[in-house]
Amino acid sequence: KSLIANLDVEALILRLGDCMRDDKLFMNEDLTLKDLADELSITVHQLSQILNERLSTNFNNFVNQYRISESKMLLVNEPERSVISIAYAVGFNTKSSFYYAFSRFTGTTPQDYRREHC
């Protein structure tokens, strides 16, 4: 049974993007599905269904794509800044989770990405 049938899903997806891009909610290392759902005034189950069915992703991948995108920009624009400092700044709480997500989304390491783009 659909939990999103009576929602304006397109408007929610736009608001979700605004929350991530403009408000940079992804930078909160403690961000949860509930936090994001509360921000949109919907239930966690509704948000999960939107992410899964409409955006073909799950919460962790959704958040991490924003974190990795921001980290790529910081790696290039702040070459003097340490990789681990950037990892923490964009919301990762361990070096290993950052490296794993970065290589999964980009196919390279943060250092190699920086070398190729600076």
mmCIF file of C-alpha atoms in Angstrom, residues 34 43 74 91 113 117:
data_model
loop_
_atom_site.group_PDB
_atom_site.id
_atom_site.type_symbol
_atom_site.label_atom_id
_atom_site.label_comp_id
_atom_site.label_asym_id
_atom_site.label_seq_id
_atom_site.Cartn_x
_atom_site.Cartn_y
_atom_site.Cartn_z
ATOM 1 C CA LYS A 34 13.631 11.023 11.011
ATOM 2 C CA THR A 43 6.734 10.309 8.251
ATOM 3 C CA LEU A 74 36.362 21.450 -1.139
ATOM 4 C CA GLY A 91 29.361 15.101 7.686
ATOM 5 C CA TYR A 113 40.811 13.268 -7.140
ATOM 6 C CA HIS A 117 41.631 18.417 -10.493
#
